[in-house]
Each structure stands twice: as C-alpha cells, then as structure tokens.
PDB file of C-alpha atoms in Angstrom:
ATOM      1  CA  MET A 293      87.134 111.212 133.483  1.00 88.00           C
ATOM      2  CA  ILE A 294      88.136 113.637 131.124  1.00 95.00           C
ATOM      3  CA  ASP A 295      87.273 117.280 132.630  1.00 95.00           C
ATOM      4  CA  ARG A 296      89.237 119.239 130.352  1.00 96.00           C
ATOM      5  CA  VAL A 297      91.004 119.203 126.787  1.00 97.00           C
ATOM      6  CA  VAL A 298      93.446 121.532 125.232  1.00 98.00           C
ATOM      7  CA  ILE A 299      94.303 121.549 121.350  1.00 97.00           C
ATOM      8  CA  ARG A 300      97.157 123.085 119.676  1.00 97.00           C
ATOM      9  CA  ASN A 301      97.700 123.485 116.109  1.00 97.00           C
ATOM     10  CA  LEU A 302      95.187 120.624 115.238  1.00 95.00           C
ATOM     11  CA  LYS A 303      93.337 121.040 111.868  1.00 90.00           C
ATOM     12  CA  ARG A 304      91.059 124.685 112.467  1.00 87.00           C
ATOM     13  CA  PHE A 305      92.594 124.963 115.896  1.00 92.00           C
ATOM     14  CA  HIS A 306      95.557 127.270 116.320  1.00 94.00           C
ATOM     15  CA  GLU A 307      94.816 127.235 120.205  1.00 96.00           C
ATOM     16  CA  GLN A 308      91.877 126.152 121.629  1.00 96.00           C
ATOM     17  CA  GLU A 309      90.356 124.752 125.033  1.00 96.00           C
ATOM     18  CA  PHE A 310      87.819 122.249 125.674  1.00 95.00           C
ATOM     19  CA  SER A 311      86.475 122.897 129.655  1.00 94.00           C
ATOM     20  CA  ASP A 312      83.790 122.148 132.497  1.00 92.00           C
ATOM     21  CA  LEU A 313      83.535 118.806 130.165  1.00 92.00           C
ATOM     22  CA  GLY A 314      81.182 115.963 132.146  1.00 88.00           C
ATOM     23  CA  GLN A 315      80.000 112.782 132.572  1.00 86.00           C
ATOM     24  CA  LEU A 316      77.230 114.095 129.378  1.00 86.00           C
ATOM     25  CA  HIS A 317      78.821 116.498 127.400  1.00 87.00           C
ATOM     26  CA  LEU A 318      76.734 117.520 123.830  1.00 88.00           C
ATOM     27  CA  LEU A 319      78.844 119.215 121.372  1.00 87.00           C
ATOM     28  CA  VAL A 320      76.431 121.716 119.587  1.00 87.00           C
ATOM     29  CA  GLY A 321      77.301 124.352 116.746  1.00 82.00           C
ATOM     30  CA  PRO A 322      77.517 124.922 113.143  1.00 79.00           C
ATOM     31  CA  ASN A 323      79.228 123.059 110.661  1.00 68.00           C
ATOM     32  CA  ASN A 324      83.065 123.268 110.408  1.00 71.00           C
ATOM     33  CA  ALA A 325      83.254 124.872 114.168  1.00 80.00           C
ATOM     34  CA  GLY A 326      85.604 121.751 115.469  1.00 84.00           C
ATOM     35  CA  LYS A 327      83.008 119.365 117.084  1.00 87.00           C
ATOM     36  CA  SER A 328      84.691 116.874 114.955  1.00 85.00           C
ATOM     37  CA  THR A 329      88.021 117.897 115.709  1.00 90.00           C
ATOM     38  CA  LEU A 330      87.794 117.152 119.501  1.00 93.00           C
ATOM     39  CA  LEU A 331      86.503 113.727 118.654  1.00 91.00           C
ATOM     40  CA  HIS A 332      89.594 112.913 116.676  1.00 92.00           C
ATOM     41  CA  ALA A 333      92.062 115.008 118.797  1.00 96.00           C
ATOM     42  CA  LEU A 334      90.927 112.341 121.938  1.00 96.00           C
ATOM     43  CA  ALA A 335      91.136 109.874 119.392  1.00 93.00           C
ATOM     44  CA  ILE A 336      94.743 110.891 118.133  1.00 96.00           C
ATOM     45  CA  TRP A 337      95.589 111.404 121.598  1.00 97.00           C
ATOM     46  CA  ASN A 338      94.215 107.714 122.726  1.00 95.00           C
ATOM     47  CA  TYR A 339      96.056 106.201 119.817  1.00 95.00           C
ATOM     48  CA  CYS A 340      99.571 107.696 120.713  1.00 96.00           C
ATOM     49  CA  VAL A 341      99.199 105.942 124.589  1.00 96.00           C
ATOM     50  CA  GLU A 342      98.389 103.073 123.045  1.00 93.00           C
ATOM     51  CA  GLU A 343     101.411 102.959 120.857  1.00 95.00           C
ATOM     52  CA  PHE A 344     103.791 104.690 123.986  1.00 96.00           C
ATOM     53  CA  ARG A 345     102.923 101.267 126.148  1.00 93.00           C
ATOM     54  CA  SER A 346     105.122  99.018 123.806  1.00 90.00           C
ATOM     55  CA  SER A 347     107.771 101.084 123.763  1.00 90.00           C
ATOM     56  CA  GLU A 348     111.236 101.307 124.939  1.00 87.00           C
ATOM     57  CA  ARG A 349     112.569 104.722 124.349  1.00 84.00           C
ATOM     58  CA  THR A 350     113.767 107.014 127.132  1.00 81.00           C
ATOM     59  CA  GLY A 351     114.386 110.494 127.619  1.00 79.00           C
ATOM     60  CA  ASN A 352     112.338 112.867 125.304  1.00 80.00           C
ATOM     61  CA  LYS A 353     112.629 110.394 122.001  1.00 90.00           C
ATOM     62  CA  ALA A 354     109.872 110.377 119.810  1.00 95.00           C
ATOM     63  CA  ILE A 355     108.024 107.231 118.417  1.00 96.00           C
ATOM     64  CA  GLU A 356     107.446 107.117 114.333  1.00 96.00           C
ATOM     65  CA  ILE A 357     104.440 106.712 113.622  1.00 96.00           C
ATOM     66  CA  ALA A 358     103.317 105.415 109.616  1.00 95.00           C
ATOM     67  CA  LEU A 359     100.224 106.428 107.413  1.00 93.00           C
ATOM     68  CA  ALA A 360      99.417 103.571 106.815  1.00 90.00           C
ATOM     69  CA  ASN A 361      99.097 102.282 110.502  1.00 90.00           C
ATOM     70  CA  PHE A 362      97.455 105.336 111.244  1.00 92.00           C
ATOM     71  CA  THR A 363      94.008 104.558 112.385  1.00 87.00           C
ATOM     72  CA  PRO A 364      92.061 106.843 114.237  1.00 88.00           C
ATOM     73  CA  LEU A 365      90.779 109.036 110.973  1.00 84.00           C
ATOM     74  CA  PRO A 366      91.586 108.533 107.524  1.00 82.00           C
ATOM     75  CA  LEU A 367      94.426 110.955 105.575  1.00 85.00           C
ATOM     76  CA  ASN A 368      96.242 110.833 102.719  1.00 86.00           C
ATOM     77  CA  ASP A 369      98.971 112.865 104.005  1.00 91.00           C
ATOM     78  CA  PHE A 370      99.574 113.898 107.684  1.00 94.00           C
ATOM     79  CA  LYS A 371     100.420 117.375 106.820  1.00 92.00           C
ATOM     80  CA  LEU A 372      96.514 117.735 106.671  1.00 90.00           C
ATOM     81  CA  LEU A 373      96.462 117.221 110.588  1.00 94.00           C
ATOM     82  CA  TRP A 374      98.038 121.067 111.047  1.00 94.00           C
ATOM     83  CA  ASN A 375      96.454 124.087 111.253  1.00 90.00           C
ATOM     84  CA  GLU A 376      96.635 125.540 107.990  1.00 87.00           C
ATOM     85  CA  LYS A 377      98.871 122.429 106.605  1.00 89.00           C
ATOM     86  CA  THR A 378     101.709 124.711 108.359  1.00 91.00           C
ATOM     87  CA  GLU A 379     103.985 122.233 109.654  1.00 93.00           C
ATOM     88  CA  ARG A 380     106.878 124.723 110.481  1.00 92.00           C
ATOM     89  CA  ARG A 381     107.962 128.382 110.155  1.00 89.00           C
ATOM     90  CA  TYR A 382     111.046 130.205 109.266  1.00 88.00           C
ATOM     91  CA  PRO A 383     111.316 133.124 112.251  1.00 83.00           C
ATOM     92  CA  VAL A 384     114.136 135.928 111.562  1.00 82.00           C
ATOM     93  CA  THR A 385     117.421 135.607 113.702  1.00 80.00           C
ATOM     94  CA  ASP A 386     120.033 138.270 115.246  1.00 81.00           C
ATOM     95  CA  GLU A 387     122.741 136.416 112.914  1.00 84.00           C
ATOM     96  CA  LEU A 388     123.812 137.927 109.970  1.00 80.00           C
ATOM     97  CA  ASP A 389     124.182 135.750 106.755  1.00 78.00           C
ATOM     98  CA  PRO A 390     127.441 137.031 105.343  1.00 80.00           C
ATOM     99  CA  LYS A 391     126.831 136.573 101.447  1.00 79.00           C
ATOM    100  CA  THR A 392     123.738 138.927 101.798  1.00 81.00           C
ATOM    101  CA  ASN A 393     123.862 140.699 104.618  1.00 78.00           C
ATOM    102  CA  LYS A 394     120.602 140.118 106.166  1.00 80.00           C
ATOM    103  CA  PRO A 395     119.564 138.322 108.947  1.00 82.00           C
ATOM    104  CA  LYS A 396     119.587 134.686 108.433  1.00 81.00           C
ATOM    105  CA  LYS A 397     116.097 132.430 109.016  1.00 83.00           C
ATOM    106  CA  LYS A 398     115.871 129.260 111.457  1.00 84.00           C
ATOM    107  CA  GLN A 399     113.576 125.981 110.539  1.00 86.00           C
ATOM    108  CA  GLU A 400     111.180 125.759 113.390  1.00 91.00           C
ATOM    109  CA  PHE A 401     108.710 122.552 113.612  1.00 92.00           C
ATOM    110  CA  ILE A 402     105.045 123.086 114.734  1.00 95.00           C
ATOM    111  CA  PRO A 403     104.423 120.534 117.128  1.00 96.00           C
ATOM    112  CA  VAL A 404     100.747 119.419 117.613  1.00 97.00           C
ATOM    113  CA  GLU A 405      99.811 119.219 120.989  1.00 98.00           C
ATOM    114  CA  ILE A 406      96.928 117.332 122.434  1.00 98.00           C
ATOM    115  CA  GLU A 407      96.715 117.962 126.207  1.00 98.00           C
ATOM    116  CA  VAL A 408      93.762 116.001 128.216  1.00 98.00           C
ATOM    117  CA  HIS A 409      92.884 116.436 132.072  1.00 98.00           C
ATOM    118  CA  TRP A 410      91.324 113.897 133.559  1.00 97.00           C
ATOM    119  CA  ARG A 411      90.372 112.728 137.162  1.00 94.00           C
ATOM    120  CA  ASP A 412      91.556 109.013 137.937  1.00 92.00           C
ATOM    121  CA  ARG A 413      89.518 106.293 139.793  1.00 89.00           C
ATOM    122  CA  ALA A 414      90.723 107.576 143.217  1.00 91.00           C
ATOM    123  CA  GLY A 415      89.263 110.939 142.346  1.00 92.00           C
ATOM    124  CA  ALA A 416      93.035 112.439 141.679  1.00 94.00           C
ATOM    125  CA  ALA A 417      93.539 115.371 138.946  1.00 96.00           C
ATOM    126  CA  ARG A 418      96.298 114.046 136.190  1.00 96.00           C
ATOM    127  CA  THR A 419      97.441 115.585 132.956  1.00 97.00           C
ATOM    128  CA  PHE A 420      98.783 114.359 129.715  1.00 97.00           C
ATOM    129  CA  THR A 421     100.334 115.691 126.617  1.00 98.00           C
ATOM    130  CA  VAL A 422     100.854 114.110 123.015  1.00 98.00           C
ATOM    131  CA  SER A 423     103.235 115.637 121.003  1.00 97.00           C
ATOM    132  CA  LEU A 424     103.465 115.367 117.187  1.00 97.00           C
ATOM    133  CA  ARG A 425     105.737 116.386 114.782  1.00 97.00           C
ATOM    134  CA  TRP A 426     105.278 116.280 110.996  1.00 96.00           C
ATOM    135  CA  HIS A 427     108.259 114.556 108.808  1.00 95.00           C
ATOM    136  CA  ASN A 428     106.644 113.865 105.477  1.00 94.00           C
ATOM    137  CA  GLN A 429     103.430 112.464 104.042  1.00 93.00           C
ATOM    138  CA  ASN A 430     103.483 109.441 105.525  1.00 95.00           C
ATOM    139  CA  THR A 431     105.545 109.758 108.818  1.00 96.00           C
ATOM    140  CA  MET A 432     105.253 111.869 111.533  1.00 97.00           C
ATOM    141  CA  TYR A 433     106.787 111.622 115.375  1.00 97.00           C
ATOM    142  CA  ALA A 434     105.059 111.539 118.218  1.00 97.00           C
ATOM    143  CA  SER A 435     106.683 111.719 121.866  1.00 96.00           C
ATOM    144  CA  PRO A 436     105.142 112.000 125.555  1.00 96.00           C
ATOM    145  CA  LYS A 437     105.572 115.948 126.346  1.00 94.00           C
ATOM    146  CA  GLY A 438     106.826 115.330 129.854  1.00 90.00           C
ATOM    147  CA  GLY A 439     109.281 112.754 128.745  1.00 93.00           C
ATOM    148  CA  TRP A 440     109.048 108.473 128.992  1.00 95.00           C
ATOM    149  CA  GLU A 441     109.751 108.478 132.630  1.00 94.00           C
ATOM    150  CA  GLU A 442     106.106 110.566 133.223  1.00 94.00           C
ATOM    151  CA  PHE A 443     104.065 108.570 130.967  1.00 96.00           C
ATOM    152  CA  ARG A 444     105.262 105.081 132.041  1.00 95.00           C
ATOM    153  CA  ARG A 445     104.436 106.236 135.843  1.00 95.00           C
ATOM    154  CA  LEU A 446     101.125 107.563 134.693  1.00 95.00           C
ATOM    155  CA  ASP A 447     100.144 104.137 133.027  1.00 95.00           C
ATOM    156  CA  SER A 448     102.175 102.354 136.128  1.00 93.00           C
ATOM    157  CA  ASP A 449     104.553 100.788 133.422  1.00 89.00           C
ATOM    158  CA  GLY A 450     102.133  99.722 131.129  1.00 86.00           C
ATOM    159  CA  ASN A 451      99.729  98.102 134.001  1.00 89.00           C
ATOM    160  CA  LEU A 452      96.096  97.852 132.139  1.00 84.00           C
ATOM    161  CA  GLU A 453      94.681  97.319 135.478  1.00 86.00           C
ATOM    162  CA  LYS A 454      96.511 100.116 137.039  1.00 91.00           C
ATOM    163  CA  THR A 455      97.064 102.543 134.977  1.00 94.00           C
ATOM    164  CA  THR A 456      95.875 105.857 135.670  1.00 95.00           C
ATOM    165  CA  PHE A 457      94.864 106.865 131.944  1.00 96.00           C
ATOM    166  CA  PRO A 458      90.938 106.895 130.935  1.00 93.00           C
ATOM    167  CA  ARG A 459      89.554 104.837 128.516  1.00 87.00           C
ATOM    168  CA  ILE A 460      88.558 106.601 125.466  1.00 89.00           C
ATOM    169  CA  VAL A 461      86.641 104.557 122.432  1.00 84.00           C
ATOM    170  CA  TYR A 462      85.566 106.793 119.438  1.00 81.00           C
ATOM    171  CA  VAL A 463      83.096 105.460 116.736  1.00 78.00           C
ATOM    172  CA  PRO A 464      82.120 107.630 114.201  1.00 74.00           C
ATOM    173  CA  PRO A 465      78.459 107.711 113.090  1.00 69.00           C
ATOM    174  CA  HIS A 466      78.125 104.813 110.938  1.00 67.00           C
ATOM    175  CA  SER A 467      76.871 104.415 107.320  1.00 63.00           C
ATOM    176  CA  ASN A 468      75.581 101.057 105.751  1.00 71.00           C
ATOM    177  CA  ILE A 469      75.441  97.917 107.271  1.00 81.00           C
ATOM    178  CA  ALA A 470      77.073  95.743 104.927  1.00 82.00           C
ATOM    179  CA  ALA A 471      74.885  92.438 103.969  1.00 80.00           C
ATOM    180  CA  GLN A 472      77.629  89.959 105.035  1.00 87.00           C
ATOM    181  CA  GLU A 473      81.153  89.961 106.839  1.00 91.00           C
ATOM    182  CA  ARG A 474      83.945  88.206 106.726  1.00 92.00           C
ATOM    183  CA  PRO A 475      86.279  87.622 109.791  1.00 92.00           C
ATOM    184  CA  LEU A 476      89.081  90.638 110.350  1.00 92.00           C
ATOM    185  CA  ASP A 477      91.971  91.124 112.286  1.00 89.00           C
ATOM    186  CA  ASP A 478      92.473  93.967 114.663  1.00 85.00           C
ATOM    187  CA  ALA A 479      94.206  96.223 111.973  1.00 87.00           C
ATOM    188  CA  ASN A 480      91.661  96.108 109.688  1.00 90.00           C
ATOM    189  CA  LEU A 481      88.686  96.193 111.968  1.00 88.00           C
ATOM    190  CA  ARG A 482      90.505  99.285 113.657  1.00 85.00           C
ATOM    191  CA  ALA A 483      91.408 100.947 110.199  1.00 87.00           C
ATOM    192  CA  LEU A 484      87.374 100.974 109.195  1.00 88.00           C
ATOM    193  CA  VAL A 485      86.427 102.257 112.133  1.00 84.00           C
ATOM    194  CA  GLY A 486      88.714 104.661 111.921  1.00 83.00           C
ATOM    195  CA  GLU A 487      87.618 105.755 108.508  1.00 83.00           C
ATOM    196  CA  GLY A 488      84.051 106.220 109.569  1.00 81.00           C
ATOM    197  CA  ARG A 489      82.530 102.842 108.133  1.00 85.00           C
ATOM    198  CA  PRO A 490      81.852 100.798 111.865  1.00 86.00           C
ATOM    199  CA  GLY A 491      78.453  99.764 110.110  1.00 85.00           C
ATOM    200  CA  SER A 492      80.738  97.185 107.857  1.00 89.00           C
ATOM    201  CA  VAL A 493      82.209  95.584 111.092  1.00 91.00           C
ATOM    202  CA  VAL A 494      79.335  95.143 113.443  1.00 91.00           C
ATOM    203  CA  ARG A 495      79.255  91.378 113.414  1.00 93.00           C
ATOM    204  CA  ASN A 496      82.971  91.489 113.877  1.00 93.00           C
ATOM    205  CA  LEU A 497      82.559  93.430 116.801  1.00 92.00           C
ATOM    206  CA  VAL A 498      79.724  91.284 118.276  1.00 93.00           C
ATOM    207  CA  TRP A 499      81.562  87.944 117.607  1.00 93.00           C
ATOM    208  CA  ARG A 500      84.873  89.502 118.918  1.00 90.00           C
ATOM    209  CA  THR A 501      83.099  90.217 122.385  1.00 92.00           C
ATOM    210  CA  TRP A 502      81.859  86.521 122.267  1.00 93.00           C
ATOM    211  CA  ARG A 503      84.830  85.196 121.435  1.00 90.00           C
ATOM    212  CA  ALA A 504      86.895  87.046 124.138  1.00 88.00           C
ATOM    213  CA  GLU A 505      84.127  85.293 126.675  1.00 90.00           C
ATOM    214  CA  ALA A 506      84.442  82.035 125.509  1.00 88.00           C
ATOM    215  CA  PHE A 507      88.123  81.782 124.974  1.00 85.00           C
ATOM    216  CA  PRO A 508      89.160  84.163 127.776  1.00 79.00           C
ATOM    217  CA  GLY A 509      92.915  83.235 127.348  1.00 73.00           C
ATOM    218  CA  LYS A 510      92.864  84.678 123.828  1.00 67.00           C
ATOM    219  CA  SER A 511      91.363  88.041 124.607  1.00 62.00           C
ATOM    220  CA  THR A 512      92.999  91.093 125.328  1.00 64.00           C
ATOM    221  CA  SER A 513      89.809  92.734 126.429  1.00 66.00           C
ATOM    222  CA  ARG A 514      89.850  94.168 129.982  1.00 72.00           C
ATOM    223  CA  ILE A 515      85.961  93.026 130.488  1.00 77.00           C
ATOM    224  CA  SER A 516      85.034  90.344 132.523  1.00 85.00           C
ATOM    225  CA  LYS A 517      82.384  88.510 130.426  1.00 90.00           C
ATOM    226  CA  PRO A 518      82.274  91.110 127.541  1.00 92.00           C
ATOM    227  CA  PHE A 519      79.600  89.713 125.684  1.00 94.00           C
ATOM    228  CA  THR A 520      77.176  88.814 128.801  1.00 95.00           C
ATOM    229  CA  ARG A 521      77.615  91.913 129.917  1.00 94.00           C
ATOM    230  CA  LEU A 522      77.135  93.680 126.069  1.00 95.00           C
ATOM    231  CA  ARG A 523      73.552  91.304 125.329  1.00 95.00           C
ATOM    232  CA  ASP A 524      72.574  92.945 129.186  1.00 96.00           C
ATOM    233  CA  GLN A 525      73.020  96.050 128.261  1.00 95.00           C
ATOM    234  CA  ILE A 526      71.281  96.138 124.905  1.00 94.00           C
ATOM    235  CA  SER A 527      68.379  93.964 126.101  1.00 94.00           C
ATOM    236  CA  GLU A 528      67.883  96.645 128.972  1.00 94.00           C
ATOM    237  CA  TRP A 529      67.958  99.672 126.448  1.00 92.00           C
ATOM    238  CA  PHE A 530      66.032  98.213 123.756  1.00 90.00           C
ATOM    239  CA  GLY A 531      64.014  95.363 124.948  1.00 91.00           C
ATOM    240  CA  ILE A 532      65.767  92.584 122.349  1.00 91.00           C
ATOM    241  CA  THR A 533      68.050  89.358 122.994  1.00 94.00           C
ATOM    242  CA  LEU A 534      71.477  89.324 120.933  1.00 93.00           C
ATOM    243  CA  SER A 535      72.050  85.710 120.062  1.00 94.00           C
ATOM    244  CA  ASP A 536      75.724  84.002 120.270  1.00 94.00           C
ATOM    245  CA  PRO A 537      77.577  84.791 116.780  1.00 94.00           C
ATOM    246  CA  ALA A 538      78.368  82.106 114.861  1.00 92.00           C
ATOM    247  CA  TYR A 539      81.703  81.873 112.575  1.00 92.00           C
ATOM    248  CA  GLU A 540      83.666  78.379 112.152  1.00 88.00           C
ATOM    249  CA  GLU A 541      87.095  78.871 111.425  1.00 84.00           C
ATOM    250  CA  GLY A 542      87.898  76.784 108.115  1.00 86.00           C
ATOM    251  CA  ARG A 543      84.146  75.727 107.156  1.00 89.00           C
ATOM    252  CA  SER A 544      82.366  79.574 107.737  1.00 91.00           C
ATOM    253  CA  ARG A 545      83.222  81.884 105.359  1.00 93.00           C
ATOM    254  CA  PHE A 546      81.222  84.869 106.720  1.00 94.00           C
ATOM    255  CA  ILE A 547      79.890  85.713 110.659  1.00 94.00           C
ATOM    256  CA  THR A 548      76.405  85.199 111.426  1.00 92.00           C
ATOM    257  CA  SER A 549      74.925  87.631 114.139  1.00 92.00           C
ATOM    258  CA  VAL A 550      71.181  87.987 114.973  1.00 90.00           C
ATOM    259  CA  TYR A 551      68.782  89.147 117.243  1.00 91.00           C
ATOM    260  CA  THR A 552      65.379  88.543 118.726  1.00 91.00           C
ATOM    261  CA  THR A 553      62.929  91.124 119.421  1.00 87.00           C
ATOM    262  CA  ALA A 554      60.562  90.562 122.007  1.00 85.00           C
ATOM    263  CA  SER A 555      57.896  89.309 119.873  1.00 82.00           C
ATOM    264  CA  LYS A 556      60.094  86.183 119.035  1.00 86.00           C
ATOM    265  CA  THR A 557      60.753  87.248 115.722  1.00 84.00           C
ATOM    266  CA  GLU A 558      64.480  86.434 114.274  1.00 87.00           C
ATOM    267  CA  LEU A 559      66.344  89.524 113.040  1.00 85.00           C
ATOM    268  CA  ASP A 560      69.561  90.230 111.168  1.00 84.00           C
ATOM    269  CA  TRP A 561      71.099  93.392 112.111  1.00 86.00           C
ATOM    270  CA  VAL A 562      70.218  95.223 108.586  1.00 79.00           C
ATOM    271  CA  ASN A 563      66.813  95.405 110.226  1.00 77.00           C
ATOM    272  CA  ALA A 564      67.940  97.221 113.408  1.00 81.00           C
ATOM    273  CA  CYS A 565      67.463 101.043 113.853  1.00 77.00           C
ATOM    274  CA  SER A 566      70.460 103.382 113.910  1.00 76.00           C
ATOM    275  CA  GLY A 567      70.072 104.270 117.497  1.00 81.00           C
ATOM    276  CA  LEU A 568      70.425 100.249 118.481  1.00 87.00           C
ATOM    277  CA  LEU A 569      73.603 100.229 116.153  1.00 87.00           C
ATOM    278  CA  GLN A 570      75.382 103.060 117.570  1.00 86.00           C
ATOM    279  CA  CYS A 571      75.151 101.771 120.824  1.00 89.00           C
ATOM    280  CA  LEU A 572      75.623  98.239 119.908  1.00 91.00           C
ATOM    281  CA  ILE A 573      78.664  99.326 117.950  1.00 90.00           C
ATOM    282  CA  VAL A 574      80.250 101.565 120.468  1.00 89.00           C
ATOM    283  CA  LEU A 575      79.959  98.826 123.772  1.00 92.00           C
ATOM    284  CA  SER A 576      81.022  96.276 121.525  1.00 90.00           C
ATOM    285  CA  PHE A 577      84.004  98.079 120.526  1.00 84.00           C
ATOM    286  CA  LEU A 578      84.573  99.235 124.464  1.00 86.00           C
ATOM    287  CA  TYR A 579      84.561  95.624 125.599  1.00 87.00           C
ATOM    288  CA  GLY A 580      86.217  93.901 122.905  1.00 83.00           C
ATOM    289  CA  PHE A 581      89.396  95.892 122.681  1.00 77.00           C
ATOM    290  CA  GLN A 582      91.623  96.994 125.634  1.00 67.00           C
TER     291      GLN A 582
END
C-alpha cells in the first residue's frame, strides 16, 4: 500500500509531499490545486518502473523515453512536465571568464523526481525514486535514483510474483463511449487511456480480460481467471451480468460486449451509468494487464 509520495519539479510543484495516504484517500481541492498532478506522478512512476524492468542498464545509466511511446498522459513536448517549463539552470561559479573577467556560468539540468513510499506484502517499508531529465521536445531520460542494482533488488530481478513494487492503475475519467470498437493492440489501447479516452476502449478492455482467461498461454495478466473475477465483482456491486464478449479474428469487424440487467434485458455499454463504466474500466484494466 502506498503511504507517501514526494514530487519534485513536476508541473505546478517545485516540491510537494503527500503523506498519510491510506487504502482509501479522497483528493479534494479547487481547480489547478494539483490533484491530477499527483495521479499523473504515480502513472509516470509506474510507467518508468515497467520500462526499467525490460532494461539491461547498469550503474546510473538512464534509459531514453520517446514522446511517441509515452502513454501516461497526452503531451506535445516533454518540457510541459517541468515546473514552470524550466528544465535547466545556469548558476554562477567561482571561475572567471578570461575574456570578460566575469564569473562563468555552469549549466545544470533540473531533474523531475517522483519518490514513492509503500509497504510490501510482508509489511516492510519500501522507497523508490524515478528521476527524469529533459533532452528535447520528443525525448527525455529516466533513471532509478538509487541505481540499477537497487531497482533490481526491489523488483526481484523482474519476477512479477515476487516484486516488492506496488501495482498502480491510473485511469482518467472517461468521456463518450464509442458506438463500435475494433480490436486494438497494447500500445494503442494504453495510449487512448493515457489520453483520457478510456471510454473509447471499454469493449477492448472487457474482451482482453476474457481472452486472458480463455487463452492463458497468450496472456500477460497476473490475475487468475480475470474475466470471471471481473464479472463477479461487477455483478456484486451493480446487480448486472457480463456476457462473454465476442470477436472472431478474420471474420468480425468489431468487438461485441453486452450485459444483462436483473430484469433479463440485454444492453450495450452505451446504456450503462457512469459509475458502472468507471468501475468496469478500472477493474478490466487492472485485471487485463500486468
């Protein structure tokens, strides 16, 4: 369970600590207070952890992150992540410039740091910090602040059953539900969620949990019987029954996914209330991905 988050140089925060976080925590504040920034910070932190997991770097070497592959939130320039869009500074040094006889200035990069504190399954306190350095509009570098050896120790060398890292699912509020959905691959599905458009992939998410259960050998889900678990949870909370989604590769154009009400009426997701859809999206994203 995450109990503390410290953010440095990210968006509106020069440095901000969110402490005493519990299993249920309600963020309340006026517009532009930084509520979404905390959620974005956790989404970025989790994205970097997943990217680190596939890296073979050593020491303190950073990995390159391209804007085109960055899915936690929509951006057209990585500089928008930096506080006041300032990614470097030029402090005065003690060394004099021989031409002007004035003190020289030295370029220093300002890192964005996201520090997360949590309790692992055994209750032990854990901490890990992601450090980001701006390079240009389309590229930034990410590194584990404690070094790669510390990251791999916390991650149990990539063993998803033994990793100490918390599982984070960030799904922004959805807007319109798409009338029809073609099947999407992981990259496009994640990108649409990160852009704040999870409503356009509801059927994809449900189908993904069903596919993970029907074809476990092809699944990346860490959940046993993800569709059954999703169906049972939604049924308990909302009193409806999820039908098996349908898509036949080579024959179907769109994914079909419906639910049945207590009165035995079969409905498409465009008829569902926003609370049901939000829970369905979060749970199916949680169960369908790693």
